């Protein structure tokens, strides 16, 4: 199985039409059909119900569509991270990048901290708002600490390397 085949499959799954999918991925319809048949043979599952009127995803096809999207998303993320890792060492993270990391980490930590608090150990009148506010503040403090640690570590690494 090849990444190209995942892209072909997703195009067919989204278009539910080989002709339109072939145009979308810039191949002829015949090689696209062969690639899908080969993919189905490799997986040992029929991914599409094909009849003269229309084409639909099978249950296996829907599962494979979701998983294929996850794989391609992970691949794109890996490429972004590799690109960032290969950028010149003296080029700092941009403000939007640091803000996005801080926001994502803050949201994740907030959700975690909210789950850890139970009504038995809280004495606030408005529990949801109070828990969220406390969790958000704690997450923000932790994010700032992590950000400072990363910057300090990177500076130490770069000065030792350079």
XYZ file of C-alpha atoms in Angstrom:
162
model
C 0.000 0.000 0.000
C 1.282 3.404 -0.977
C 0.393 6.912 0.226
C -0.615 7.637 -3.362
C -3.204 4.852 -3.124
C -4.656 6.409 0.030
C -5.037 9.708 -1.808
C -6.665 7.921 -4.740
C -9.033 6.093 -2.428
C -10.008 9.285 -0.594
C -10.698 11.071 -3.871
C -12.995 8.259 -5.024
C -14.628 8.029 -1.580
C -15.369 11.759 -1.551
C -16.455 12.035 -5.179
C -18.198 8.629 -5.366
C -17.364 8.784 -9.044
C -14.239 7.445 -10.761
C -14.237 10.041 -13.540
C -14.364 13.035 -11.204
C -11.881 11.426 -8.797
C -9.461 10.731 -11.661
C -9.572 14.381 -12.711
C -9.072 15.475 -9.138
C -5.905 13.384 -8.653
C -4.680 13.999 -12.210
C -4.648 10.395 -13.464
C -6.594 8.500 -16.071
C -9.692 6.661 -14.909
C -8.369 3.204 -15.840
C -5.204 3.330 -13.665
C -7.285 4.792 -10.838
C -9.772 1.893 -11.053
C -6.908 -0.618 -11.088
C -5.314 1.041 -8.057
C -8.595 0.829 -6.125
C -9.076 -2.839 -7.082
C -5.477 -3.555 -5.998
C -6.097 -1.745 -2.721
C -9.258 -3.778 -2.101
C -7.316 -6.977 -2.859
C -4.510 -5.951 -0.465
C -7.026 -5.200 2.281
C -9.163 -8.243 1.534
C -12.271 -6.084 1.643
C -14.669 -4.444 -0.768
C -14.516 -0.704 -0.171
C -17.222 0.373 -2.618
C -20.619 -0.975 -3.634
C -20.684 -0.364 -7.350
C -23.847 -0.608 -9.424
C -24.985 0.926 -12.680
C -26.763 3.845 -11.007
C -24.431 4.890 -8.228
C -21.460 4.014 -6.082
C -21.429 3.920 -2.269
C -18.881 3.196 0.412
C -19.278 -0.116 2.206
C -18.936 -0.290 6.000
C -15.303 -1.319 5.467
C -14.907 1.595 3.061
C -16.187 4.084 5.637
C -13.753 2.748 8.250
C -10.890 2.860 5.764
C -11.857 6.410 4.762
C -11.633 7.599 8.371
C -8.352 5.811 8.974
C -6.861 7.039 5.690
C -7.716 10.620 6.603
C -5.985 10.156 9.961
C -2.893 8.725 8.274
C -2.657 11.593 5.794
C -3.228 14.155 8.545
C -0.467 12.548 10.628
C 1.829 12.574 7.606
C 1.178 16.286 7.026
C 1.880 16.989 10.706
C 5.118 14.996 10.536
C 6.203 16.961 7.485
C 5.474 20.258 9.252
C 7.455 19.180 12.308
C 10.400 18.001 10.220
C 10.370 21.293 8.331
C 10.393 23.174 11.627
C 13.196 20.985 12.970
C 15.362 21.651 9.909
C 14.928 25.392 9.965
C 18.088 27.319 10.886
C 18.778 27.044 14.607
C 18.976 30.796 15.081
C 15.463 31.297 13.747
C 13.085 31.394 16.740
C 9.532 30.122 16.714
C 7.184 32.679 15.264
C 4.612 34.327 17.513
C 1.660 32.553 15.834
C 3.397 29.171 16.279
C 4.085 29.742 19.973
C 0.580 31.097 20.516
C -0.948 28.016 18.852
C 1.176 25.603 20.918
C 0.350 27.521 24.092
C -3.380 27.557 23.273
C -3.501 23.827 22.431
C -1.559 22.859 25.535
C -3.628 25.165 27.703
C -6.896 23.680 26.420
C -5.663 20.103 26.943
C -4.433 20.846 30.462
C -7.663 22.649 31.322
C -9.739 19.638 30.271
C -7.489 17.358 32.326
C -7.601 19.524 35.424
C -11.377 19.867 35.198
C -11.707 16.060 35.148
C -9.472 15.788 38.229
C -11.702 18.069 40.333
C -14.807 16.503 41.798
C -17.753 18.258 43.477
C -16.797 16.635 46.808
C -13.512 18.528 47.000
C -14.783 21.870 45.762
C -16.621 24.503 47.771
C -17.485 27.050 45.097
C -21.087 28.014 44.413
C -20.683 28.057 40.634
C -18.638 24.877 40.196
C -18.372 24.736 36.401
C -17.192 28.310 35.995
C -14.901 28.180 39.007
C -13.364 24.856 37.975
C -12.807 26.060 34.438
C -11.308 29.355 35.585
C -8.978 27.640 38.044
C -7.993 24.991 35.522
C -7.421 27.581 32.800
C -5.260 29.708 35.111
C -3.222 26.665 36.194
C -2.843 25.529 32.591
C -1.700 29.004 31.553
C 0.920 29.039 34.336
C 2.135 25.592 33.305
C 2.273 26.587 29.627
C 4.382 29.617 30.457
C 6.730 27.406 32.502
C 7.007 24.842 29.711
C 7.597 27.579 27.146
C 10.359 29.088 29.304
C 11.942 25.669 29.815
C 11.896 24.941 26.062
C 13.445 28.322 25.255
C 16.142 27.866 27.912
C 16.890 24.315 26.755
C 17.090 25.378 23.117
C 19.387 28.281 23.947
C 21.667 25.951 25.920
C 21.684 23.395 23.123
C 22.355 26.000 20.450
C 25.160 27.669 22.397
C 26.777 24.259 23.091
C 26.414 23.306 19.425
C 27.524 26.593 17.970
